[in-house]
mmCIF file of C-alpha atoms in Angstrom:
data_model
loop_
_atom_site.group_PDB
_atom_site.id
_atom_site.type_symbol
_atom_site.label_atom_id
_atom_site.label_comp_id
_atom_site.label_asym_id
_atom_site.label_seq_id
_atom_site.Cartn_x
_atom_site.Cartn_y
_atom_site.Cartn_z
ATOM 1 C CA UNK H 1 239.009 188.382 105.606
ATOM 2 C CA UNK H 2 235.413 189.487 105.219
ATOM 3 C CA UNK H 3 232.902 188.264 107.808
ATOM 4 C CA UNK H 4 231.500 184.910 106.814
ATOM 5 C CA UNK H 5 228.315 183.437 108.153
ATOM 6 C CA UNK H 6 226.548 180.454 106.671
ATOM 7 C CA UNK H 7 223.878 178.011 107.732
ATOM 8 C CA UNK H 8 223.885 174.477 106.397
ATOM 9 C CA UNK H 9 221.988 171.311 106.956
ATOM 10 C CA UNK H 10 223.699 168.013 107.675
ATOM 11 C CA UNK H 11 221.561 164.998 108.553
ATOM 12 C CA UNK H 12 218.728 167.320 109.423
ATOM 13 C CA UNK H 13 220.764 169.458 111.842
ATOM 14 C CA UNK H 14 221.360 173.170 111.405
ATOM 15 C CA UNK H 15 224.738 174.679 112.174
ATOM 16 C CA UNK H 16 226.438 178.027 111.731
ATOM 17 C CA UNK H 17 229.984 178.581 110.477
ATOM 18 C CA UNK H 18 231.777 181.593 111.970
ATOM 19 C CA UNK H 19 234.807 183.687 111.056
ATOM 20 C CA UNK H 20 236.905 182.024 113.754
ATOM 21 C CA UNK H 21 239.576 179.620 112.566
ATOM 22 C CA UNK H 22 240.103 176.780 115.039
ATOM 23 C CA UNK H 23 243.432 175.035 115.459
ATOM 24 C CA UNK H 24 243.728 171.358 116.372
ATOM 25 C CA UNK H 25 246.863 169.592 117.596
ATOM 26 C CA UNK H 26 247.916 166.599 115.525
ATOM 27 C CA UNK H 27 250.993 164.421 115.203
ATOM 28 C CA UNK H 28 250.393 164.077 111.474
ATOM 29 C CA UNK H 29 252.313 166.426 109.193
ATOM 30 C CA UNK H 30 250.149 169.205 107.753
ATOM 31 C CA UNK H 31 250.652 171.671 104.902
ATOM 32 C CA UNK H 32 251.697 174.362 107.405
ATOM 33 C CA UNK H 33 255.306 173.503 108.186
ATOM 34 C CA UNK H 34 255.833 176.527 110.457
ATOM 35 C CA UNK H 35 252.954 176.498 112.948
ATOM 36 C CA UNK H 36 253.107 174.127 115.874
ATOM 37 C CA UNK H 37 252.097 173.665 119.510
ATOM 38 C CA UNK H 38 254.966 173.087 121.944
ATOM 39 C CA UNK H 39 258.410 172.062 120.721
ATOM 40 C CA UNK H 40 261.190 174.555 120.026
ATOM 41 C CA UNK H 41 261.028 177.775 117.993
ATOM 42 C CA UNK H 42 262.177 178.447 114.456
ATOM 43 C CA UNK H 43 262.913 181.933 113.161
ATOM 44 C CA UNK H 44 262.116 183.727 109.908
ATOM 45 C CA UNK H 45 265.860 184.075 109.452
ATOM 46 C CA UNK H 46 267.868 181.339 111.164
ATOM 47 C CA UNK H 47 270.752 183.790 111.604
ATOM 48 C CA UNK H 48 268.636 186.370 113.441
ATOM 49 C CA UNK H 49 267.195 185.323 116.798
ATOM 50 C CA UNK H 50 265.532 187.613 119.364
ATOM 51 C CA UNK H 51 267.453 189.196 122.213
ATOM 52 C CA UNK H 52 267.993 186.802 125.077
ATOM 53 C CA UNK H 53 265.943 188.982 127.434
ATOM 54 C CA UNK H 54 262.767 187.938 125.588
ATOM 55 C CA UNK H 55 263.410 184.314 126.548
ATOM 56 C CA UNK H 56 263.148 185.015 130.271
ATOM 57 C CA UNK H 57 260.303 185.072 132.761
ATOM 58 C CA UNK H 58 259.793 188.590 134.130
ATOM 59 C CA UNK H 59 259.084 187.147 137.578
ATOM 60 C CA UNK H 60 261.977 184.721 138.234
ATOM 61 C CA UNK H 61 264.292 185.579 135.304
ATOM 62 C CA UNK H 62 264.355 181.887 134.379
ATOM 63 C CA UNK H 63 264.034 180.630 130.811
ATOM 64 C CA UNK H 64 260.551 180.134 129.374
ATOM 65 C CA UNK H 65 259.008 177.204 127.506
ATOM 66 C CA UNK H 66 257.372 177.584 124.105
ATOM 67 C CA UNK H 67 253.604 177.048 124.030
ATOM 68 C CA UNK H 68 252.880 178.138 120.448
ATOM 69 C CA UNK H 69 254.563 179.216 117.241
ATOM 70 C CA UNK H 70 252.205 180.377 114.495
ATOM 71 C CA UNK H 71 252.712 181.398 110.895
ATOM 72 C CA UNK H 72 251.083 184.845 110.958
ATOM 73 C CA UNK H 73 251.433 185.843 107.291
ATOM 74 C CA UNK H 74 248.489 188.016 106.183
ATOM 75 C CA UNK H 75 249.194 188.896 102.518
ATOM 76 C CA UNK H 76 245.878 190.704 102.083
ATOM 77 C CA UNK H 77 246.378 192.843 105.182
ATOM 78 C CA UNK H 78 250.160 193.250 105.033
ATOM 79 C CA UNK H 79 251.627 192.507 101.574
ATOM 80 C CA UNK H 80 255.360 191.974 101.692
ATOM 81 C CA UNK H 81 255.354 191.179 105.423
ATOM 82 C CA UNK H 82 256.574 187.883 106.856
ATOM 83 C CA UNK H 83 255.076 187.360 110.310
ATOM 84 C CA UNK H 84 255.403 184.788 113.072
ATOM 85 C CA UNK H 85 253.781 184.762 116.498
ATOM 86 C CA UNK H 86 255.133 183.109 119.633
ATOM 87 C CA UNK H 87 253.664 182.488 123.096
ATOM 88 C CA UNK H 88 255.964 181.454 125.944
ATOM 89 C CA UNK H 89 255.274 180.446 129.552
ATOM 90 C CA UNK H 90 257.245 179.929 132.752
ATOM 91 C CA UNK H 91 256.768 176.457 134.218
ATOM 92 C CA UNK H 92 257.630 177.336 137.795
ATOM 93 C CA UNK H 93 254.714 177.062 140.173
ATOM 94 C CA UNK H 94 255.815 180.136 142.116
ATOM 95 C CA UNK H 95 255.447 182.301 138.991
ATOM 96 C CA UNK H 96 251.887 181.330 138.163
ATOM 97 C CA UNK H 97 249.178 183.968 138.259
ATOM 98 C CA UNK H 98 251.814 186.703 138.058
ATOM 99 C CA UNK H 99 252.258 189.241 135.272
ATOM 100 C CA UNK H 100 255.229 188.451 133.076
ATOM 101 C CA UNK H 101 255.167 184.680 133.531
ATOM 102 C CA UNK H 102 253.575 184.380 130.064
ATOM 103 C CA UNK H 103 254.967 186.434 127.178
ATOM 104 C CA UNK H 104 254.022 186.994 123.535
ATOM 105 C CA UNK H 105 256.410 187.870 120.706
ATOM 106 C CA UNK H 106 255.692 188.973 117.135
ATOM 107 C CA UNK H 107 258.475 188.724 114.571
ATOM 108 C CA UNK H 108 258.257 190.564 111.258
ATOM 109 C CA UNK H 109 260.358 191.080 108.140
ATOM 110 C CA UNK H 110 259.230 193.643 105.563
ATOM 111 C CA UNK H 111 260.409 193.273 101.980
ATOM 112 C CA UNK H 112 262.351 196.176 100.477
ATOM 113 C CA UNK H 113 260.056 196.260 97.472
ATOM 114 C CA UNK H 114 257.184 197.160 99.794
ATOM 115 C CA UNK H 115 258.573 200.687 100.162
ATOM 116 C CA UNK H 116 260.763 200.943 97.058
ATOM 117 C CA UNK H 117 258.067 200.426 94.438
ATOM 118 C CA UNK H 118 257.202 204.139 94.533
ATOM 119 C CA UNK H 119 260.809 205.365 94.312
ATOM 120 C CA UNK H 120 261.754 204.637 90.666
ATOM 121 C CA UNK H 121 258.617 206.325 89.334
ATOM 122 C CA UNK H 122 259.196 209.418 91.443
ATOM 123 C CA UNK H 123 262.736 209.786 90.075
ATOM 124 C CA UNK H 124 261.923 209.254 86.400
ATOM 125 C CA UNK H 125 261.148 212.903 85.548
ATOM 126 C CA UNK H 126 262.874 215.731 87.385
ATOM 127 C CA UNK H 127 260.355 218.536 86.543
ATOM 128 C CA UNK H 128 257.334 216.590 87.857
ATOM 129 C CA UNK H 129 258.594 215.687 91.288
ATOM 130 C CA UNK H 130 255.649 217.352 93.047
ATOM 131 C CA UNK H 131 252.976 216.028 90.679
ATOM 132 C CA UNK H 132 253.827 212.353 90.970
ATOM 133 C CA UNK H 133 253.299 211.703 94.694
ATOM 134 C CA UNK H 134 249.636 212.716 94.698
ATOM 135 C CA UNK H 135 248.279 209.862 92.556
ATOM 136 C CA UNK H 136 250.634 207.433 94.301
ATOM 137 C CA UNK H 137 249.084 208.248 97.657
ATOM 138 C CA UNK H 138 245.701 207.362 96.244
ATOM 139 C CA UNK H 139 247.049 204.129 94.802
ATOM 140 C CA UNK H 140 248.610 203.259 98.144
ATOM 141 C CA UNK H 141 245.391 203.823 100.036
ATOM 142 C CA UNK H 142 243.063 202.046 97.618
ATOM 143 C CA UNK H 143 245.373 199.625 95.841
ATOM 144 C CA UNK H 144 244.591 196.758 98.217
ATOM 145 C CA UNK H 145 240.886 196.845 97.366
ATOM 146 C CA UNK H 146 241.088 197.741 93.701
ATOM 147 C CA UNK H 147 244.022 195.452 92.882
ATOM 148 C CA UNK H 148 245.808 198.108 90.811
ATOM 149 C CA UNK H 149 248.074 196.489 88.253
ATOM 150 C CA UNK H 150 251.858 196.802 88.603
ATOM 151 C CA UNK H 151 254.798 194.622 87.665
ATOM 152 C CA UNK H 152 253.572 192.133 90.304
ATOM 153 C CA UNK H 153 249.771 192.409 90.437
ATOM 154 C CA UNK H 154 249.312 189.546 92.901
ATOM 155 C CA UNK H 155 251.452 191.268 95.538
ATOM 156 C CA UNK H 156 251.263 195.058 95.037
ATOM 157 C CA UNK H 157 252.915 196.047 98.339
ATOM 158 C CA UNK H 158 250.467 198.904 98.612
ATOM 159 C CA UNK H 159 250.175 199.080 102.392
ATOM 160 C CA UNK H 160 250.763 202.782 103.149
ATOM 161 C CA UNK H 161 251.715 202.025 106.749
ATOM 162 C CA UNK H 162 254.384 199.401 106.173
ATOM 163 C CA UNK H 163 257.241 201.876 106.127
ATOM 164 C CA UNK H 164 255.984 204.591 108.488
ATOM 165 C CA UNK H 165 257.050 203.010 111.788
ATOM 166 C CA UNK H 166 260.510 202.253 110.447
ATOM 167 C CA UNK H 167 261.084 205.782 109.224
ATOM 168 C CA UNK H 168 262.022 204.696 105.711
ATOM 169 C CA UNK H 169 259.248 206.401 103.733
ATOM 170 C CA UNK H 170 260.837 209.848 103.860
ATOM 171 C CA UNK H 171 264.194 209.448 102.042
ATOM 172 C CA UNK H 172 262.595 209.723 98.591
ATOM 173 C CA UNK H 173 261.211 213.303 98.947
ATOM 174 C CA UNK H 174 264.520 214.416 100.464
ATOM 175 C CA UNK H 175 266.719 212.666 97.894
ATOM 176 C CA UNK H 176 267.429 215.760 95.738
ATOM 177 C CA UNK H 177 268.234 217.917 98.783
ATOM 178 C CA UNK H 178 272.011 217.271 99.239
ATOM 179 C CA UNK H 179 273.610 218.862 96.148
ATOM 180 C CA UNK H 180 277.024 219.736 97.550
ATOM 181 C CA UNK H 181 278.943 217.358 95.294
ATOM 182 C CA UNK H 182 279.608 217.912 91.602
ATOM 183 C CA UNK H 183 278.709 214.415 90.348
ATOM 184 C CA UNK H 184 274.928 214.072 90.388
ATOM 185 C CA UNK H 185 274.584 210.392 89.442
ATOM 186 C CA UNK H 186 276.777 208.773 92.117
ATOM 187 C CA UNK H 187 275.660 211.080 94.933
ATOM 188 C CA UNK H 188 271.977 210.269 94.398
ATOM 189 C CA UNK H 189 272.210 206.853 96.020
ATOM 190 C CA UNK H 190 274.774 208.033 98.567
ATOM 191 C CA UNK H 191 272.585 210.958 99.596
ATOM 192 C CA UNK H 192 269.556 208.688 99.864
ATOM 193 C CA UNK H 193 271.291 206.288 102.230
ATOM 194 C CA UNK H 194 272.800 209.131 104.249
ATOM 195 C CA UNK H 195 269.457 210.869 104.653
ATOM 196 C CA UNK H 196 267.774 207.564 105.381
ATOM 197 C CA UNK H 197 270.154 206.922 108.262
ATOM 198 C CA UNK H 198 269.770 210.468 109.567
ATOM 199 C CA UNK H 199 265.993 210.310 109.403
ATOM 200 C CA UNK H 200 265.947 206.914 111.109
ATOM 201 C CA UNK H 201 268.156 208.295 113.862
ATOM 202 C CA UNK H 202 265.741 211.185 114.389
ATOM 203 C CA UNK H 203 262.821 208.774 114.540
ATOM 204 C CA UNK H 204 264.596 206.698 117.167
ATOM 205 C CA UNK H 205 265.201 209.792 119.254
ATOM 206 C CA UNK H 206 261.550 210.813 119.153
ATOM 207 C CA UNK H 207 259.972 207.377 119.459
ATOM 208 C CA UNK H 208 258.409 206.179 122.722
ATOM 209 C CA UNK H 209 260.674 203.129 122.869
ATOM 210 C CA UNK H 210 263.792 205.337 122.844
ATOM 211 C CA UNK H 211 262.978 206.529 126.346
ATOM 212 C CA UNK H 212 264.385 203.242 127.637
ATOM 213 C CA UNK H 213 268.204 203.233 127.861
ATOM 214 C CA UNK H 214 269.869 200.790 125.467
ATOM 215 C CA UNK H 215 270.654 197.454 127.058
ATOM 216 C CA UNK H 216 273.801 195.464 126.363
ATOM 217 C CA UNK H 217 273.406 192.832 123.699
ATOM 218 C CA UNK H 218 272.311 189.513 125.154
ATOM 219 C CA UNK H 219 272.259 186.606 122.704
ATOM 220 C CA UNK H 220 269.433 184.109 122.562
ATOM 221 C CA UNK H 221 270.320 181.190 124.870
ATOM 222 C CA UNK H 222 271.412 177.841 123.483
ATOM 223 C CA UNK H 223 268.634 175.287 123.119
ATOM 224 C CA UNK H 224 270.288 173.097 125.765
ATOM 225 C CA UNK H 225 269.876 175.892 128.339
ATOM 226 C CA UNK H 226 266.067 175.813 128.167
ATOM 227 C CA UNK H 227 263.860 173.502 130.231
ATOM 228 C CA UNK H 228 262.820 170.314 128.476
ATOM 229 C CA UNK H 229 260.439 171.381 125.733
ATOM 230 C CA UNK H 230 256.781 170.475 125.627
ATOM 231 C CA UNK H 231 255.915 167.785 123.061
ATOM 232 C CA UNK H 232 255.574 169.204 119.573
ATOM 233 C CA UNK H 233 252.321 168.960 117.611
ATOM 234 C CA UNK H 234 251.492 170.115 114.112
ATOM 235 C CA UNK H 235 248.410 172.299 113.738
ATOM 236 C CA UNK H 236 245.406 171.520 111.577
ATOM 237 C CA UNK H 237 242.764 174.193 111.044
ATOM 238 C CA UNK H 238 239.141 174.572 110.061
ATOM 239 C CA UNK H 239 236.457 177.195 110.519
ATOM 240 C CA UNK H 240 234.307 176.977 113.612
ATOM 241 C CA UNK H 241 230.923 175.303 113.157
ATOM 242 C CA UNK H 242 228.264 175.763 115.842
ATOM 243 C CA UNK H 243 224.996 174.032 116.523
ATOM 244 C CA UNK H 244 221.908 176.073 117.294
ATOM 245 C CA UNK H 245 222.525 178.103 120.482
ATOM 246 C CA UNK H 246 221.106 176.710 123.680
ATOM 247 C CA UNK H 247 220.602 178.137 127.138
ATOM 248 C CA UNK H 248 221.218 176.172 130.343
ATOM 249 C CA UNK H 249 218.019 174.654 131.675
ATOM 250 C CA UNK H 250 217.247 173.589 135.201
ATOM 251 C CA UNK H 251 216.236 169.892 135.324
ATOM 252 C CA UNK H 252 212.473 169.444 135.549
ATOM 253 C CA UNK H 253 212.569 167.522 138.844
ATOM 254 C CA UNK H 254 215.234 169.729 140.491
ATOM 255 C CA UNK H 255 214.530 171.934 143.483
ATOM 256 C CA UNK H 256 216.774 174.554 145.053
ATOM 257 C CA UNK H 257 217.089 174.833 148.824
ATOM 258 C CA UNK H 258 216.962 178.554 149.590
ATOM 259 C CA UNK H 259 218.056 179.743 152.989
ATOM 260 C CA UNK H 260 216.029 182.517 154.530
ATOM 261 C CA UNK H 261 212.849 183.199 156.397
ATOM 262 C CA UNK H 262 209.636 182.228 154.766
ATOM 263 C CA UNK H 263 211.261 179.842 152.328
ATOM 264 C CA UNK H 264 208.975 176.966 151.818
ATOM 265 C CA UNK H 265 208.901 174.366 149.111
ATOM 266 C CA UNK H 266 209.552 177.087 146.534
ATOM 267 C CA UNK H 267 207.686 177.679 143.339
ATOM 268 C CA UNK H 268 208.958 176.444 140.014
ATOM 269 C CA UNK H 269 209.254 179.943 138.584
ATOM 270 C CA UNK H 270 211.212 181.249 141.582
ATOM 271 C CA UNK H 271 213.570 178.255 141.522
ATOM 272 C CA UNK H 272 214.257 178.835 137.840
ATOM 273 C CA UNK H 273 215.039 182.517 138.396
ATOM 274 C CA UNK H 274 217.448 181.721 141.228
ATOM 275 C CA UNK H 275 219.119 179.006 139.160
ATOM 276 C CA UNK H 276 219.673 181.293 136.174
ATOM 277 C CA UNK H 277 220.972 184.153 138.346
ATOM 278 C CA UNK H 278 223.520 181.820 139.988
ATOM 279 C CA UNK H 279 225.171 180.935 136.651
ATOM 280 C CA UNK H 280 228.400 182.642 135.647
ATOM 281 C CA UNK H 281 227.127 183.538 132.198
ATOM 282 C CA UNK H 282 230.544 184.520 130.830
ATOM 283 C CA UNK H 283 232.167 181.252 131.837
ATOM 284 C CA UNK H 284 229.088 179.310 130.753
ATOM 285 C CA UNK H 285 229.269 180.853 127.297
ATOM 286 C CA UNK H 286 232.986 180.064 127.114
ATOM 287 C CA UNK H 287 232.357 176.453 128.139
ATOM 288 C CA UNK H 288 229.415 176.027 125.765
ATOM 289 C CA UNK H 289 231.209 177.613 122.816
ATOM 290 C CA UNK H 290 234.449 175.667 123.273
ATOM 291 C CA UNK H 291 232.507 172.523 124.136
ATOM 292 C CA UNK H 292 230.988 172.379 120.662
ATOM 293 C CA UNK H 293 234.496 171.754 119.292
ATOM 294 C CA UNK H 294 236.175 170.372 122.424
ATOM 295 C CA UNK H 295 239.519 169.425 120.856
ATOM 296 C CA UNK H 296 240.353 172.954 119.713
ATOM 297 C CA UNK H 297 243.602 174.305 121.130
ATOM 298 C CA UNK H 298 243.572 177.644 119.319
ATOM 299 C CA UNK H 299 241.059 180.278 118.220
ATOM 300 C CA UNK H 300 242.291 182.683 115.519
ATOM 301 C CA UNK H 301 240.828 185.762 113.865
ATOM 302 C CA UNK H 302 242.844 188.882 113.156
ATOM 303 C CA UNK H 303 240.842 191.900 114.394
ATOM 304 C CA UNK H 304 238.258 189.524 115.837
ATOM 305 C CA UNK H 305 236.857 189.328 119.347
ATOM 306 C CA UNK H 306 238.192 187.164 122.167
ATOM 307 C CA UNK H 307 236.003 184.608 123.922
ATOM 308 C CA UNK H 308 236.436 185.432 127.601
ATOM 309 C CA UNK H 309 236.900 182.827 130.311
ATOM 310 C CA UNK H 310 235.765 185.339 132.941
ATOM 311 C CA UNK H 311 234.651 188.952 133.086
ATOM 312 C CA UNK H 312 235.561 189.538 136.735
ATOM 313 C CA UNK H 313 239.379 189.490 136.554
ATOM 314 C CA UNK H 314 241.582 192.314 135.243
ATOM 315 C CA UNK H 315 241.662 190.948 131.693
ATOM 316 C CA UNK H 316 237.914 190.354 131.656
ATOM 317 C CA UNK H 317 237.138 193.864 132.869
ATOM 318 C CA UNK H 318 239.433 195.312 130.201
ATOM 319 C CA UNK H 319 238.054 193.308 127.280
ATOM 320 C CA UNK H 320 234.460 192.515 128.267
ATOM 321 C CA UNK H 321 232.871 195.374 126.263
ATOM 322 C CA UNK H 322 234.789 194.228 123.165
ATOM 323 C CA UNK H 323 234.502 190.462 123.503
ATOM 324 C CA UNK H 324 232.202 187.871 122.013
ATOM 325 C CA UNK H 325 230.601 187.516 125.412
ATOM 326 C CA UNK H 326 229.173 191.014 125.000
ATOM 327 C CA UNK H 327 227.284 189.911 121.899
ATOM 328 C CA UNK H 328 223.926 188.217 122.076
ATOM 329 C CA UNK H 329 224.750 186.049 119.067
ATOM 330 C CA UNK H 330 226.936 182.981 118.929
ATOM 331 C CA UNK H 331 227.405 183.365 115.206
ATOM 332 C CA UNK H 332 229.178 186.002 113.190
ATOM 333 C CA UNK H 333 232.163 187.736 114.746
ATOM 334 C CA UNK H 334 232.423 191.437 114.018
ATOM 335 C CA UNK H 335 235.537 193.570 114.167
ATOM 336 C CA UNK H 336 236.058 196.869 115.890
ATOM 337 C CA UNK H 337 237.751 199.547 113.840
ATOM 338 C CA UNK H 338 237.399 202.466 116.241
ATOM 339 C CA UNK H 339 240.412 203.918 118.014
ATOM 340 C CA UNK H 340 241.133 201.824 121.061
ATOM 341 C CA UNK H 341 238.072 199.787 120.221
ATOM 342 C CA UNK H 342 239.664 196.491 121.207
ATOM 343 C CA UNK H 343 240.249 197.712 124.737
ATOM 344 C CA UNK H 344 243.981 196.900 124.489
ATOM 345 C CA UNK H 345 246.968 199.077 125.244
ATOM 346 C CA UNK H 346 248.424 200.786 122.191
ATOM 347 C CA UNK H 347 251.544 199.508 120.448
ATOM 348 C CA UNK H 348 254.673 200.563 122.340
ATOM 349 C CA UNK H 349 256.638 200.977 119.079
ATOM 350 C CA UNK H 350 254.394 203.028 116.771
ATOM 351 C CA UNK H 351 251.442 203.978 118.989
ATOM 352 C CA UNK H 352 248.821 202.278 116.786
ATOM 353 C CA UNK H 353 245.868 200.396 118.216
ATOM 354 C CA UNK H 354 246.401 196.806 119.198
ATOM 355 C CA UNK H 355 243.879 194.216 118.025
ATOM 356 C CA UNK H 356 242.990 190.676 118.998
ATOM 357 C CA UNK H 357 244.629 187.974 116.892
ATOM 358 C CA UNK H 358 244.436 184.650 118.741
ATOM 359 C CA UNK H 359 243.874 182.820 122.006
ATOM 360 C CA UNK H 360 244.813 179.431 123.420
ATOM 361 C CA UNK H 361 242.089 177.234 124.928
ATOM 362 C CA UNK H 362 242.275 174.738 127.828
ATOM 363 C CA UNK H 363 242.616 171.659 125.609
ATOM 364 C CA UNK H 364 246.091 172.938 124.721
ATOM 365 C CA UNK H 365 247.108 172.110 128.298
ATOM 366 C CA UNK H 366 245.832 168.563 127.856
ATOM 367 C CA UNK H 367 247.952 168.107 124.738
ATOM 368 C CA UNK H 368 251.065 169.823 126.064
ATOM 369 C CA UNK H 369 251.021 167.932 129.366
ATOM 370 C CA UNK H 370 250.041 164.573 127.880
ATOM 371 C CA UNK H 371 253.414 163.122 128.910
ATOM 372 C CA UNK H 372 253.498 164.786 132.333
ATOM 373 C CA UNK H 373 253.116 162.458 135.304
ATOM 374 C CA UNK H 374 252.448 165.228 137.808
ATOM 375 C CA UNK H 375 248.908 166.500 138.275
ATOM 376 C CA UNK H 376 250.246 169.913 139.256
ATOM 377 C CA UNK H 377 250.220 171.418 135.781
ATOM 378 C CA UNK H 378 249.318 174.685 134.111
ATOM 379 C CA UNK H 379 246.317 176.528 135.493
ATOM 380 C CA UNK H 380 245.207 179.036 132.882
ATOM 381 C CA UNK H 381 241.759 179.108 131.315
ATOM 382 C CA UNK H 382 242.786 181.047 128.200
ATOM 383 C CA UNK H 383 245.752 183.074 126.938
ATOM 384 C CA UNK H 384 244.898 186.020 124.665
ATOM 385 C CA UNK H 385 247.367 187.690 122.282
ATOM 386 C CA UNK H 386 246.851 191.270 121.091
ATOM 387 C CA UNK H 387 249.116 192.677 118.351
ATOM 388 C CA UNK H 388 249.882 195.957 116.595
ATOM 389 C CA UNK H 389 247.157 196.666 114.049
ATOM 390 C CA UNK H 390 249.754 198.045 111.594
ATOM 391 C CA UNK H 391 252.272 195.202 111.999
ATOM 392 C CA UNK H 392 255.093 197.662 112.636
ATOM 393 C CA UNK H 393 258.736 196.752 113.075
ATOM 394 C CA UNK H 394 261.275 198.149 115.560
ATOM 395 C CA UNK H 395 262.665 201.525 114.587
ATOM 396 C CA UNK H 396 266.268 200.303 114.611
ATOM 397 C CA UNK H 397 265.575 197.356 112.273
ATOM 398 C CA UNK H 398 266.238 197.926 108.578
ATOM 399 C CA UNK H 399 264.145 196.669 105.690
ATOM 400 C CA UNK H 400 264.491 192.976 104.924
ATOM 401 C CA UNK H 401 265.846 192.399 108.418
ATOM 402 C CA UNK H 402 263.866 190.534 111.057
ATOM 403 C CA UNK H 403 262.577 192.418 114.061
ATOM 404 C CA UNK H 404 261.051 191.111 117.286
ATOM 405 C CA UNK H 405 258.389 192.972 119.273
ATOM 406 C CA UNK H 406 256.882 191.936 122.574
ATOM 407 C CA UNK H 407 253.096 192.116 122.258
ATOM 408 C CA UNK H 408 250.227 192.252 124.742
ATOM 409 C CA UNK H 409 249.347 189.038 126.565
ATOM 410 C CA UNK H 410 246.244 188.587 128.698
ATOM 411 C CA UNK H 411 246.058 185.450 130.844
ATOM 412 C CA UNK H 412 242.817 184.387 132.453
ATOM 413 C CA UNK H 413 243.601 181.866 135.177
ATOM 414 C CA UNK H 414 241.413 179.043 136.372
ATOM 415 C CA UNK H 415 239.246 180.190 139.228
ATOM 416 C CA UNK H 416 240.290 178.905 142.636
ATOM 417 C CA UNK H 417 237.426 177.890 144.910
ATOM 418 C CA UNK H 418 237.195 180.244 147.852
ATOM 419 C CA UNK H 419 237.845 178.673 151.229
ATOM 420 C CA UNK H 420 235.262 179.438 153.853
#
């Protein structure tokens, strides 16, 4: 989606609309039947659930609770891809503030037609095998912007990266290679599948994920085995609207008591400087920005910039140069297209850059724990999800099958007051 920035007037007030899509929890049914806060998960294919290991806390090995399921389809970015995003959290107090107690999962299914559209044309004329691929590469690279017409112009499946991670783009050039049999027509499809499997096996052997030894199959646990689910809410969405930016002001009649020699009544200018220097500007910006739409539970923008809760923890130090807090403007959100520009670790499956996609905000805790009697609830300030920029699938998952990939999660916890 192209950056969008508009200023409007409503009852004499100016406001700015940003690229960020805000999610609001509601008990009313919305048009999005997939996305929801809390509740239990649904899968792209009800017969294909993730491995059971993804349901467990990495700290205590107990089962997690679902915080969010989001319909992540991006037809303009990834035609032919079905996507869903999940965020899970451990509810045990002893696991809080520890890596692995919150986990993010991306599920994806890539349509066969996304990689097969180029195959029939390449096999039409035998003498021109080497001439055909060149224009197709151009169409693949520029088809998304030019909308090149095919049998299905609205969904051209022109993403050149959709098949690379899976290792399924290569069978076509190698199709004529096996010619050991005497019947050319039947062996064409057989040779294609055989080479496809061989190529996929080679990719698995050379991929980073293959360094880990295969684990025994562990089915997804039965729903009854999980802790009682959080209440389920539908999600409504609208673009973020902001009032004119404001900076915190010290009250006119306020005075700061400054310890130290020679401190007298204090001048107004000095008091103001001390007051402004004492503010945690990153947290203040987070509070001000979220406070303009206080009931938001979700902030979404693929390849956008996260709004940091703090810049002093590990997540803040990693993302601060690439966050909204680093910008002087509260308005338009820009994307970073440079290698590693988002500050996130690269995808463990295909090695591509990871990019910001969404984050949960503190009001989500209020909604999820609305029925909780205990005051000892969740303690995070924001949960940030970073995903593969190419929306790859696992190397051992075939086309039109659902794959599950654990993605990067950054949790910024509420700050605990230091005891002196």
